[in-house]
């Protein structure tokens, strides 16, 4: 109860961050009282007993508002719990509120929310990253202990990098997507923001696993991530990095130098770190944007002004006009741009040139990735090419904004797990992260190595 009060107080003290869209104050306090009683009575306690969690506004929490930060969902109320939410609650977590994000999780700065920008708590004139900006800031500024976000192309890892917290995207299919508003279904995955690798491991242990409501989720058993992550702390790893990633002209020189000297440190400690050629790097962003916009154009077709949410008030006109007006008024600029792009790449005349081609590149990326993991345990890279930028600085240049995703979209294209670890500080005073990726379903190695890297960075 005291912990919840303390978080509520902190949330109230920084409203300008705009991290939370709703705070479930009374409910959270009531639940804390019930949980306190359980403890006093010596009842068995859940793994997340009393842990205060926030949810990105794309994760369904029954009887609570859910809008994907979009006007088109208006005052929609969730009618069921996401499986991840059920699992959190079953282990004693307390859900404290709904967190701001980019509309339909599309963006890298949280400037695309119809409910206002979110501010980076370390410098309020800067963006927190996106699309799970509110969730990252909430953990950064101690407004909750853990946040659940979603990561389609970096939306957990990139804001974690900008805010100096841990951001974990599990393997595609590790966590059920039931109750997660779909952006690009073959990329989307629920991810975790936490202050430490251990907290992320524990949360993953709770939310991962089979689910009858999601046919794409894996039935593999969920390892005891928390315990396993602590084992083998001295293991020496074989680590790859992409030569093209560190040589990329868009990479901030201070970030490059820091990562290079960290690589030297790792080698000094007995790890093997090698550069591998990855000539496909320049194709990952275009491939990602062709495929995700295609999937989005189909996923978002259900928001038609009839079934749920916002409906345009038109006098007369036919059904098509109602659709048009509701969608033009209900969706923001970025979402409209992506629906149009996605519809274009799927259209009869261009399908092969764009969509089929991008699928082929995705296949090549998977093959190349398998070959790398046959030789290496992990791949490391910067998480983002630069530190958090000023609000408004990039909002008029979508292509430049898309390039910020160059290091993160790869893991979603091939489905592997990735984490951003808050290891470094830029000479400009802002935090930045190291991204670590391992092969499919090898979260155990990812978490173990993450603990070691955190210790080495000091
Ligand atoms: N910035 C990327 C995009 O806008 C990633 C989004 C995400 O992971 N949800 O698509």
GROMACS .gro file of C-alpha atoms and ligand atoms in nm:
model
  468
    1UNK     CA    1   0.000   0.000   0.000
    2UNK     CA    2   0.278   0.243   0.094
    3UNK     CA    3   0.457   0.163  -0.232
    4UNK     CA    4   0.145   0.238  -0.436
    5UNK     CA    5   0.093   0.565  -0.250
    6UNK     CA    6   0.449   0.660  -0.319
    7UNK     CA    7   0.414   0.595  -0.695
    8UNK     CA    8   0.086   0.786  -0.707
    9UNK     CA    9   0.258   1.079  -0.541
   10UNK     CA   10   0.542   1.070  -0.796
   11UNK     CA   11   0.298   1.048  -1.086
   12UNK     CA   12   0.114   1.354  -0.951
   13UNK     CA   13   0.439   1.544  -0.912
   14UNK     CA   14   0.530   1.528  -1.284
   15UNK     CA   15   0.213   1.568  -1.493
   16UNK     CA   16   0.404   1.754  -1.766
   17UNK     CA   17   0.577   1.428  -1.868
   18UNK     CA   18   0.237   1.309  -1.997
   19UNK     CA   19   0.345   0.947  -1.949
   20UNK     CA   20   0.010   0.830  -1.813
   21UNK     CA   21  -0.325   0.872  -1.987
   22UNK     CA   22  -0.517   0.733  -1.690
   23UNK     CA   23  -0.410   0.654  -1.338
   24UNK     CA   24  -0.617   0.387  -1.162
   25UNK     CA   25  -0.567   0.539  -0.822
   26UNK     CA   26  -0.856   0.400  -0.615
   27UNK     CA   27  -0.836   0.060  -0.778
   28UNK     CA   28  -0.460   0.028  -0.726
   29UNK     CA   29  -0.493   0.123  -0.360
   30UNK     CA   30  -0.776  -0.125  -0.309
   31UNK     CA   31  -0.579  -0.401  -0.471
   32UNK     CA   32  -0.273  -0.316  -0.262
   33UNK     CA   33  -0.485  -0.347   0.052
   34UNK     CA   34  -0.601  -0.694  -0.053
   35UNK     CA   35  -0.244  -0.798  -0.132
   36UNK     CA   36  -0.119  -0.662   0.202
   37UNK     CA   37  -0.378  -0.870   0.379
   38UNK     CA   38  -0.268  -1.181   0.191
   39UNK     CA   39   0.084  -1.124   0.312
   40UNK     CA   40  -0.021  -1.063   0.671
   41UNK     CA   41  -0.224  -1.381   0.672
   42UNK     CA   42   0.072  -1.578   0.545
   43UNK     CA   43  -0.099  -1.680   0.222
   44UNK     CA   44   0.117  -1.791  -0.072
   45UNK     CA   45   0.235  -1.487  -0.266
   46UNK     CA   46   0.268  -1.444  -0.642
   47UNK     CA   47   0.599  -1.385  -0.817
   48UNK     CA   48   0.505  -1.023  -0.876
   49UNK     CA   49   0.333  -0.968  -0.544
   50UNK     CA   50   0.278  -0.594  -0.505
   51UNK     CA   51   0.480  -0.501  -0.815
   52UNK     CA   52   0.341  -0.180  -0.964
   53UNK     CA   53   0.298  -0.208  -1.341
   54UNK     CA   54   0.191   0.031  -1.618
   55UNK     CA   55   0.043  -0.071  -1.954
   56UNK     CA   56   0.100   0.089  -2.292
   57UNK     CA   57  -0.227   0.203  -2.446
   58UNK     CA   58  -0.231  -0.088  -2.692
   59UNK     CA   59  -0.268  -0.361  -2.429
   60UNK     CA   60  -0.617  -0.462  -2.336
   61UNK     CA   61  -0.722  -0.436  -1.969
   62UNK     CA   62  -1.086  -0.531  -1.922
   63UNK     CA   63  -1.327  -0.248  -1.837
   64UNK     CA   64  -1.054   0.014  -1.878
   65UNK     CA   65  -1.009   0.261  -2.162
   66UNK     CA   66  -0.805   0.148  -2.463
   67UNK     CA   67  -0.734   0.377  -2.756
   68UNK     CA   68  -0.388   0.311  -2.911
   69UNK     CA   69  -0.353   0.687  -2.853
   70UNK     CA   70  -0.584   0.736  -3.150
   71UNK     CA   71  -0.891   0.947  -3.191
   72UNK     CA   72  -1.048   0.668  -3.393
   73UNK     CA   73  -1.087   0.450  -3.085
   74UNK     CA   74  -1.233   0.745  -2.900
   75UNK     CA   75  -1.378   0.634  -2.572
   76UNK     CA   76  -1.345   0.264  -2.639
   77UNK     CA   77  -1.337   0.040  -2.331
   78UNK     CA   78  -1.156  -0.293  -2.336
   79UNK     CA   79  -1.386  -0.592  -2.318
   80UNK     CA   80  -1.131  -0.854  -2.215
   81UNK     CA   81  -0.783  -0.882  -2.066
   82UNK     CA   82  -0.475  -0.941  -2.277
   83UNK     CA   83  -0.323  -1.276  -2.181
   84UNK     CA   84  -0.013  -1.095  -2.054
   85UNK     CA   85  -0.235  -0.888  -1.825
   86UNK     CA   86  -0.411  -1.197  -1.690
   87UNK     CA   87  -0.073  -1.348  -1.615
   88UNK     CA   88   0.051  -1.034  -1.438
   89UNK     CA   89  -0.261  -1.019  -1.223
   90UNK     CA   90  -0.243  -1.389  -1.139
   91UNK     CA   91   0.105  -1.329  -0.993
   92UNK     CA   92  -0.001  -1.038  -0.774
   93UNK     CA   93   0.092  -0.734  -0.984
   94UNK     CA   94  -0.089  -0.403  -0.934
   95UNK     CA   95  -0.183  -0.220  -1.253
   96UNK     CA   96  -0.147   0.150  -1.194
   97UNK     CA   97  -0.244   0.302  -1.525
   98UNK     CA   98  -0.256   0.334  -1.900
   99UNK     CA   99   0.048   0.482  -2.072
  100UNK     CA  100   0.077   0.721  -2.363
  101UNK     CA  101   0.236   0.609  -2.693
  102UNK     CA  102   0.252   0.689  -3.062
  103UNK     CA  103  -0.080   0.635  -3.238
  104UNK     CA  104  -0.117   0.263  -3.316
  105UNK     CA  105   0.248   0.219  -3.207
  106UNK     CA  106   0.370   0.395  -3.521
  107UNK     CA  107   0.658   0.625  -3.450
  108UNK     CA  108   0.996   0.671  -3.291
  109UNK     CA  109   0.941   0.981  -3.077
  110UNK     CA  110   0.596   0.966  -2.920
  111UNK     CA  111   0.507   1.282  -3.112
  112UNK     CA  112   0.237   1.093  -3.307
  113UNK     CA  113   0.006   1.047  -3.010
  114UNK     CA  114  -0.337   1.207  -3.045
  115UNK     CA  115  -0.314   1.263  -2.670
  116UNK     CA  116  -0.007   1.484  -2.668
  117UNK     CA  117   0.368   1.441  -2.669
  118UNK     CA  118   0.553   1.262  -2.390
  119UNK     CA  119   0.862   1.429  -2.244
  120UNK     CA  120   1.191   1.266  -2.160
  121UNK     CA  121   1.233   1.296  -1.782
  122UNK     CA  122   1.605   1.368  -1.805
  123UNK     CA  123   1.549   1.669  -2.032
  124UNK     CA  124   1.190   1.770  -2.084
  125UNK     CA  125   1.264   1.948  -2.411
  126UNK     CA  126   1.355   1.612  -2.564
  127UNK     CA  127   1.154   1.316  -2.689
  128UNK     CA  128   1.150   0.991  -2.492
  129UNK     CA  129   1.161   0.782  -2.811
  130UNK     CA  130   0.872   0.578  -2.936
  131UNK     CA  131   0.643   0.427  -2.983
  132UNK     CA  132   0.624   0.313  -2.618
  133UNK     CA  133   0.742   0.653  -2.491
  134UNK     CA  134   0.505   0.680  -2.194
  135UNK     CA  135   0.601   0.334  -2.075
  136UNK     CA  136   0.973   0.412  -2.092
  137UNK     CA  137   0.938   0.745  -1.911
  138UNK     CA  138   0.721   0.588  -1.642
  139UNK     CA  139   1.002   0.350  -1.548
  140UNK     CA  140   1.272   0.614  -1.600
  141UNK     CA  141   1.102   0.863  -1.366
  142UNK     CA  142   0.999   0.600  -1.107
  143UNK     CA  143   0.629   0.637  -1.179
  144UNK     CA  144   0.598   0.257  -1.172
  145UNK     CA  145   0.834  -0.040  -1.135
  146UNK     CA  146   0.767  -0.218  -1.464
  147UNK     CA  147   0.591  -0.123  -1.787
  148UNK     CA  148   0.465  -0.343  -2.064
  149UNK     CA  149   0.507  -0.196  -2.410
  150UNK     CA  150   0.502  -0.339  -2.760
  151UNK     CA  151   0.791  -0.373  -3.003
  152UNK     CA  152   0.727  -0.407  -3.375
  153UNK     CA  153   1.049  -0.248  -3.494
  154UNK     CA  154   1.214  -0.117  -3.180
  155UNK     CA  155   0.935   0.046  -2.984
  156UNK     CA  156   1.059  -0.096  -2.656
  157UNK     CA  157   1.435  -0.094  -2.715
  158UNK     CA  158   1.458   0.252  -2.874
  159UNK     CA  159   1.276   0.447  -2.599
  160UNK     CA  160   1.463   0.239  -2.339
  161UNK     CA  161   1.784   0.366  -2.501
  162UNK     CA  162   1.667   0.730  -2.498
  163UNK     CA  163   1.551   0.709  -2.136
  164UNK     CA  164   1.833   0.506  -1.983
  165UNK     CA  165   1.635   0.199  -1.879
  166UNK     CA  166   1.634  -0.170  -1.972
  167UNK     CA  167   1.405  -0.261  -2.266
  168UNK     CA  168   1.348  -0.624  -2.361
  169UNK     CA  169   1.181  -0.755  -2.676
  170UNK     CA  170   1.134  -1.130  -2.650
  171UNK     CA  171   1.145  -1.376  -2.942
  172UNK     CA  172   0.846  -1.348  -3.173
  173UNK     CA  173   0.595  -1.594  -3.028
  174UNK     CA  174   0.740  -1.601  -2.676
  175UNK     CA  175   0.462  -1.385  -2.532
  176UNK     CA  176   0.100  -1.410  -2.641
  177UNK     CA  177  -0.026  -1.121  -2.854
  178UNK     CA  178  -0.385  -1.185  -2.749
  179UNK     CA  179  -0.523  -0.850  -2.640
  180UNK     CA  180  -0.245  -0.647  -2.804
  181UNK     CA  181  -0.382  -0.408  -3.066
  182UNK     CA  182  -0.224  -0.527  -3.390
  183UNK     CA  183   0.009  -0.305  -3.591
  184UNK     CA  184   0.207  -0.558  -3.799
  185UNK     CA  185   0.114  -0.903  -3.682
  186UNK     CA  186   0.422  -1.090  -3.800
  187UNK     CA  187   0.646  -0.841  -3.616
  188UNK     CA  188   0.455  -0.738  -3.303
  189UNK     CA  189   0.567  -0.859  -2.965
  190UNK     CA  190   0.489  -0.741  -2.612
  191UNK     CA  191   0.805  -0.616  -2.442
  192UNK     CA  192   0.920  -0.510  -2.097
  193UNK     CA  193   1.068  -0.194  -1.947
  194UNK     CA  194   1.250  -0.231  -1.616
  195UNK     CA  195   1.529  -0.076  -1.416
  196UNK     CA  196   1.733  -0.397  -1.408
  197UNK     CA  197   1.789  -0.710  -1.616
  198UNK     CA  198   1.668  -0.919  -1.320
  199UNK     CA  199   1.333  -0.739  -1.308
  200UNK     CA  200   1.291  -0.790  -1.683
  201UNK     CA  201   1.374  -1.160  -1.645
  202UNK     CA  202   1.115  -1.207  -1.372
  203UNK     CA  203   0.846  -1.028  -1.570
  204UNK     CA  204   0.923  -1.233  -1.880
  205UNK     CA  205   0.897  -1.551  -1.675
  206UNK     CA  206   0.547  -1.445  -1.577
  207UNK     CA  207   0.407  -1.324  -1.910
  208UNK     CA  208   0.565  -1.578  -2.152
  209UNK     CA  209   0.416  -1.905  -2.263
  210UNK     CA  210   0.150  -2.094  -2.451
  211UNK     CA  211  -0.195  -1.947  -2.504
  212UNK     CA  212  -0.498  -2.096  -2.672
  213UNK     CA  213  -0.600  -1.749  -2.786
  214UNK     CA  214  -0.290  -1.685  -3.000
  215UNK     CA  215  -0.204  -1.943  -3.262
  216UNK     CA  216   0.137  -1.783  -3.323
  217UNK     CA  217   0.259  -1.812  -2.967
  218UNK     CA  218   0.504  -2.090  -2.892
  219UNK     CA  219   0.408  -2.385  -2.675
  220UNK     CA  220   0.769  -2.424  -2.558
  221UNK     CA  221   0.802  -2.447  -2.188
  222UNK     CA  222   0.893  -2.123  -2.012
  223UNK     CA  223   1.237  -2.154  -1.850
  224UNK     CA  224   1.291  -2.020  -1.499
  225UNK     CA  225   1.451  -1.708  -1.644
  226UNK     CA  226   1.524  -1.545  -1.311
  227UNK     CA  227   1.721  -1.837  -1.171
  228UNK     CA  228   1.884  -1.933  -1.497
  229UNK     CA  229   1.996  -1.577  -1.568
  230UNK     CA  230   2.215  -1.591  -1.258
  231UNK     CA  231   2.394  -1.909  -1.361
  232UNK     CA  232   2.725  -1.930  -1.541
  233UNK     CA  233   2.832  -1.571  -1.471
  234UNK     CA  234   3.189  -1.629  -1.589
  235UNK     CA  235   3.109  -1.783  -1.927
  236UNK     CA  236   3.309  -1.644  -2.218
  237UNK     CA  237   3.093  -1.559  -2.516
  238UNK     CA  238   3.144  -1.545  -2.890
  239UNK     CA  239   2.999  -1.213  -2.992
  240UNK     CA  240   2.951  -1.070  -3.340
  241UNK     CA  241   2.889  -0.716  -3.448
  242UNK     CA  242   2.800  -0.590  -3.793
  243UNK     CA  243   3.084  -0.399  -3.952
  244UNK     CA  244   2.835  -0.189  -4.150
  245UNK     CA  245   2.653  -0.095  -3.829
  246UNK     CA  246   2.954   0.060  -3.662
  247UNK     CA  247   3.076   0.221  -3.983
  248UNK     CA  248   2.738   0.368  -4.068
  249UNK     CA  249   2.771   0.740  -4.154
  250UNK     CA  250   2.455   0.817  -3.957
  251UNK     CA  251   2.605   0.688  -3.633
  252UNK     CA  252   2.697   0.952  -3.377
  253UNK     CA  253   3.081   0.947  -3.347
  254UNK     CA  254   3.079   0.948  -2.967
  255UNK     CA  255   2.847   0.646  -2.964
  256UNK     CA  256   3.077   0.469  -3.209
  257UNK     CA  257   3.385   0.538  -2.995
  258UNK     CA  258   3.214   0.425  -2.677
  259UNK     CA  259   3.100   0.098  -2.832
  260UNK     CA  260   3.443   0.039  -2.982
  261UNK     CA  261   3.615   0.081  -2.651
  262UNK     CA  262   3.355  -0.139  -2.486
  263UNK     CA  263   3.433  -0.410  -2.743
  264UNK     CA  264   3.800  -0.376  -2.649
  265UNK     CA  265   3.705  -0.420  -2.283
  266UNK     CA  266   3.509  -0.735  -2.364
  267UNK     CA  267   3.803  -0.881  -2.553
  268UNK     CA  268   4.032  -0.799  -2.260
  269UNK     CA  269   3.795  -0.995  -2.038
  270UNK     CA  270   3.833  -1.304  -2.254
  271UNK     CA  271   3.524  -1.280  -2.475
  272UNK     CA  272   3.566  -1.322  -2.849
  273UNK     CA  273   3.424  -1.025  -3.035
  274UNK     CA  274   3.441  -1.019  -3.413
  275UNK     CA  275   3.315  -0.799  -3.694
  276UNK     CA  276   3.100  -0.977  -3.951
  277UNK     CA  277   3.002  -0.842  -4.291
  278UNK     CA  278   2.638  -0.758  -4.311
  279UNK     CA  279   2.587  -0.602  -4.649
  280UNK     CA  280   2.210  -0.636  -4.607
  281UNK     CA  281   2.201  -0.363  -4.340
  282UNK     CA  282   2.105  -0.088  -4.583
  283UNK     CA  283   1.799  -0.289  -4.685
  284UNK     CA  284   1.652  -0.351  -4.341
  285UNK     CA  285   1.469  -0.020  -4.298
  286UNK     CA  286   1.301  -0.023  -4.644
  287UNK     CA  287   1.210  -0.392  -4.604
  288UNK     CA  288   1.064  -0.325  -4.263
  289UNK     CA  289   0.856  -0.031  -4.383
  290UNK     CA  290   0.721  -0.216  -4.687
  291UNK     CA  291   0.612  -0.518  -4.486
  292UNK     CA  292   0.483  -0.343  -4.174
  293UNK     CA  293   0.280  -0.087  -4.365
  294UNK     CA  294   0.130  -0.368  -4.574
  295UNK     CA  295   0.028  -0.556  -4.260
  296UNK     CA  296  -0.093  -0.237  -4.096
  297UNK     CA  297  -0.313  -0.144  -4.391
  298UNK     CA  298  -0.490  -0.474  -4.349
  299UNK     CA  299  -0.502  -0.473  -3.966
  300UNK     CA  300  -0.635  -0.119  -3.949
  301UNK     CA  301  -0.912  -0.177  -4.203
  302UNK     CA  302  -1.137  -0.282  -3.914
  303UNK     CA  303  -1.152   0.076  -3.785
  304UNK     CA  304  -1.430   0.189  -4.011
  305UNK     CA  305  -1.644   0.413  -3.794
  306UNK     CA  306  -1.911   0.145  -3.770
  307UNK     CA  307  -1.785  -0.125  -3.540
  308UNK     CA  308  -1.616   0.073  -3.269
  309UNK     CA  309  -1.483   0.408  -3.166
  310UNK     CA  310  -1.510   0.730  -3.356
  311UNK     CA  311  -1.781   0.785  -3.616
  312UNK     CA  312  -1.787   1.095  -3.835
  313UNK     CA  313  -2.100   1.299  -3.820
  314UNK     CA  314  -2.200   1.325  -4.185
  315UNK     CA  315  -2.529   1.448  -4.312
  316UNK     CA  316  -2.655   1.203  -4.573
  317UNK     CA  317  -2.403   1.024  -4.795
  318UNK     CA  318  -2.356   0.652  -4.835
  319UNK     CA  319  -2.159   0.395  -4.637
  320UNK     CA  320  -1.838   0.456  -4.831
  321UNK     CA  321  -1.858   0.823  -4.744
  322UNK     CA  322  -1.906   0.737  -4.379
  323UNK     CA  323  -1.596   0.513  -4.388
  324UNK     CA  324  -1.395   0.781  -4.563
  325UNK     CA  325  -1.496   1.060  -4.330
  326UNK     CA  326  -1.452   0.853  -4.014
  327UNK     CA  327  -1.110   0.726  -4.116
  328UNK     CA  328  -0.985   1.066  -4.240
  329UNK     CA  329  -1.095   1.238  -3.923
  330UNK     CA  330  -1.013   0.954  -3.685
  331UNK     CA  331  -0.661   0.856  -3.792
  332UNK     CA  332  -0.366   1.090  -3.751
  333UNK     CA  333  -0.126   1.191  -4.027
  334UNK     CA  334   0.139   0.923  -3.972
  335UNK     CA  335  -0.114   0.641  -3.952
  336UNK     CA  336  -0.279   0.761  -4.273
  337UNK     CA  337   0.058   0.780  -4.446
  338UNK     CA  338   0.131   0.420  -4.349
  339UNK     CA  339  -0.210   0.287  -4.450
  340UNK     CA  340  -0.167   0.448  -4.791
  341UNK     CA  341   0.187   0.319  -4.830
  342UNK     CA  342   0.076  -0.029  -4.725
  343UNK     CA  343  -0.219  -0.027  -4.963
  344UNK     CA  344   0.012   0.086  -5.242
  345UNK     CA  345   0.270  -0.191  -5.193
  346UNK     CA  346  -0.009  -0.448  -5.187
  347UNK     CA  347  -0.186  -0.314  -5.495
  348UNK     CA  348  -0.199  -0.541  -5.801
  349UNK     CA  349   0.047  -0.344  -6.010
  350UNK     CA  350   0.314  -0.309  -5.744
  351UNK     CA  351   0.274  -0.623  -5.532
  352UNK     CA  352   0.570  -0.809  -5.681
  353UNK     CA  353   0.797  -0.510  -5.704
  354UNK     CA  354   0.759  -0.419  -5.337
  355UNK     CA  355   0.581  -0.673  -5.120
  356UNK     CA  356   0.719  -0.993  -5.276
  357UNK     CA  357   1.064  -0.841  -5.299
  358UNK     CA  358   1.056  -0.740  -4.933
  359UNK     CA  359   0.945  -1.090  -4.834
  360UNK     CA  360   1.244  -1.226  -5.021
  361UNK     CA  361   1.479  -0.991  -4.840
  362UNK     CA  362   1.324  -1.101  -4.511
  363UNK     CA  363   1.399  -1.461  -4.605
  364UNK     CA  364   1.760  -1.372  -4.692
  365UNK     CA  365   1.798  -1.194  -4.360
  366UNK     CA  366   1.678  -1.503  -4.178
  367UNK     CA  367   1.924  -1.728  -4.360
  368UNK     CA  368   2.212  -1.491  -4.295
  369UNK     CA  369   2.115  -1.466  -3.928
  370UNK     CA  370   2.107  -1.842  -3.888
  371UNK     CA  371   2.455  -1.863  -4.034
  372UNK     CA  372   2.579  -1.602  -3.785
  373UNK     CA  373   2.429  -1.785  -3.489
  374UNK     CA  374   2.588  -2.109  -3.604
  375UNK     CA  375   2.916  -1.939  -3.518
  376UNK     CA  376   2.830  -1.684  -3.249
  377UNK     CA  377   2.628  -1.670  -2.926
  378UNK     CA  378   2.516  -1.311  -2.963
  379UNK     CA  379   2.518  -0.999  -3.180
  380UNK     CA  380   2.575  -0.656  -3.031
  381UNK     CA  381   2.517  -0.309  -3.176
  382UNK     CA  382   2.420   0.040  -3.070
  383UNK     CA  383   2.044   0.045  -3.005
  384UNK     CA  384   1.991   0.380  -3.183
  385UNK     CA  385   2.235   0.586  -3.396
  386UNK     CA  386   2.194   0.901  -3.182
  387UNK     CA  387   2.072   1.016  -2.842
  388UNK     CA  388   1.726   1.159  -2.768
  389UNK     CA  389   1.650   1.451  -2.999
  390UNK     CA  390   1.453   1.769  -2.932
  391UNK     CA  391   1.076   1.765  -2.955
  392UNK     CA  392   0.984   1.884  -3.306
  393UNK     CA  393   1.335   1.837  -3.446
  394UNK     CA  394   1.251   1.549  -3.679
  395UNK     CA  395   0.875   1.553  -3.697
  396UNK     CA  396   0.868   1.695  -4.049
  397UNK     CA  397   1.102   1.441  -4.199
  398UNK     CA  398   0.956   1.090  -4.189
  399UNK     CA  399   1.250   0.934  -4.371
  400UNK     CA  400   1.499   1.068  -4.119
  401UNK     CA  401   1.272   0.942  -3.842
  402UNK     CA  402   1.258   0.597  -4.006
  403UNK     CA  403   1.639   0.582  -4.014
  404UNK     CA  404   1.646   0.598  -3.635
  405UNK     CA  405   1.516   0.239  -3.649
  406UNK     CA  406   1.813   0.103  -3.844
  407UNK     CA  407   1.955  -0.114  -3.564
  408UNK     CA  408   1.631  -0.231  -3.405
  409UNK     CA  409   1.408  -0.346  -3.694
  410UNK     CA  410   1.645  -0.631  -3.778
  411UNK     CA  411   1.545  -0.836  -3.468
  412UNK     CA  412   1.176  -0.803  -3.559
  413UNK     CA  413   1.235  -0.892  -3.924
  414UNK     CA  414   1.398  -1.220  -3.821
  415UNK     CA  415   1.201  -1.272  -3.498
  416UNK     CA  416   1.493  -1.296  -3.256
  417UNK     CA  417   1.501  -1.151  -2.902
  418UNK     CA  418   1.678  -0.823  -2.833
  419UNK     CA  419   1.748  -0.607  -2.532
  420UNK     CA  420   1.869  -0.252  -2.485
  421UNK     CA  421   2.094  -0.215  -2.182
  422UNK     CA  422   2.145   0.135  -2.035
  423UNK     CA  423   2.523   0.113  -2.010
  424UNK     CA  424   2.654   0.443  -2.139
  425UNK     CA  425   2.643   0.817  -2.110
  426UNK     CA  426   2.710   1.047  -2.405
  427UNK     CA  427   2.935   1.352  -2.361
  428UNK     CA  428   2.612   1.555  -2.408
  429UNK     CA  429   2.491   1.410  -2.077
  430UNK     CA  430   2.220   1.186  -2.224
  431UNK     CA  431   2.205   0.811  -2.173
  432UNK     CA  432   2.235   0.555  -2.451
  433UNK     CA  433   2.225   0.181  -2.470
  434UNK     CA  434   2.389  -0.128  -2.605
  435UNK     CA  435   2.167  -0.366  -2.797
  436UNK     CA  436   2.223  -0.739  -2.752
  437UNK     CA  437   2.051  -1.006  -2.960
  438UNK     CA  438   2.062  -1.384  -2.940
  439UNK     CA  439   1.903  -1.658  -3.148
  440UNK     CA  440   1.537  -1.760  -3.137
  441UNK     CA  441   1.411  -1.854  -2.791
  442UNK     CA  442   1.753  -1.811  -2.637
  443UNK     CA  443   1.641  -1.552  -2.383
  444UNK     CA  444   1.843  -1.736  -2.119
  445UNK     CA  445   2.174  -1.653  -2.290
  446UNK     CA  446   2.046  -1.303  -2.363
  447UNK     CA  447   1.974  -1.239  -1.995
  448UNK     CA  448   2.295  -1.402  -1.871
  449UNK     CA  449   2.510  -1.207  -2.110
  450UNK     CA  450   2.317  -0.890  -2.026
  451UNK     CA  451   2.400  -0.931  -1.657
  452UNK     CA  452   2.764  -0.982  -1.740
  453UNK     CA  453   2.780  -0.684  -1.974
  454UNK     CA  454   2.613  -0.465  -1.713
  455UNK     CA  455   2.876  -0.568  -1.461
  456UNK     CA  456   3.162  -0.509  -1.707
  457UNK     CA  457   3.034  -0.162  -1.799
  458UNK     CA  458   3.038  -0.087  -1.425
  459LIG     N1  459   0.960   0.320  -3.501
  459LIG     C1  460   0.909   0.201  -3.560
  459LIG     C2  461   0.785   0.233  -3.640
  459LIG     O1  462   0.746   0.345  -3.636
  459LIG     C3  463   0.883   0.098  -3.456
  459LIG     C4  464   0.746   0.094  -3.404
  459LIG     C5  465   0.718  -0.019  -3.310
  459LIG     O2  466   0.808  -0.097  -3.275
  459LIG     N2  467   0.593  -0.031  -3.272
  459LIG     O3  468   0.729   0.152  -3.704
   0.00000   0.00000   0.00000
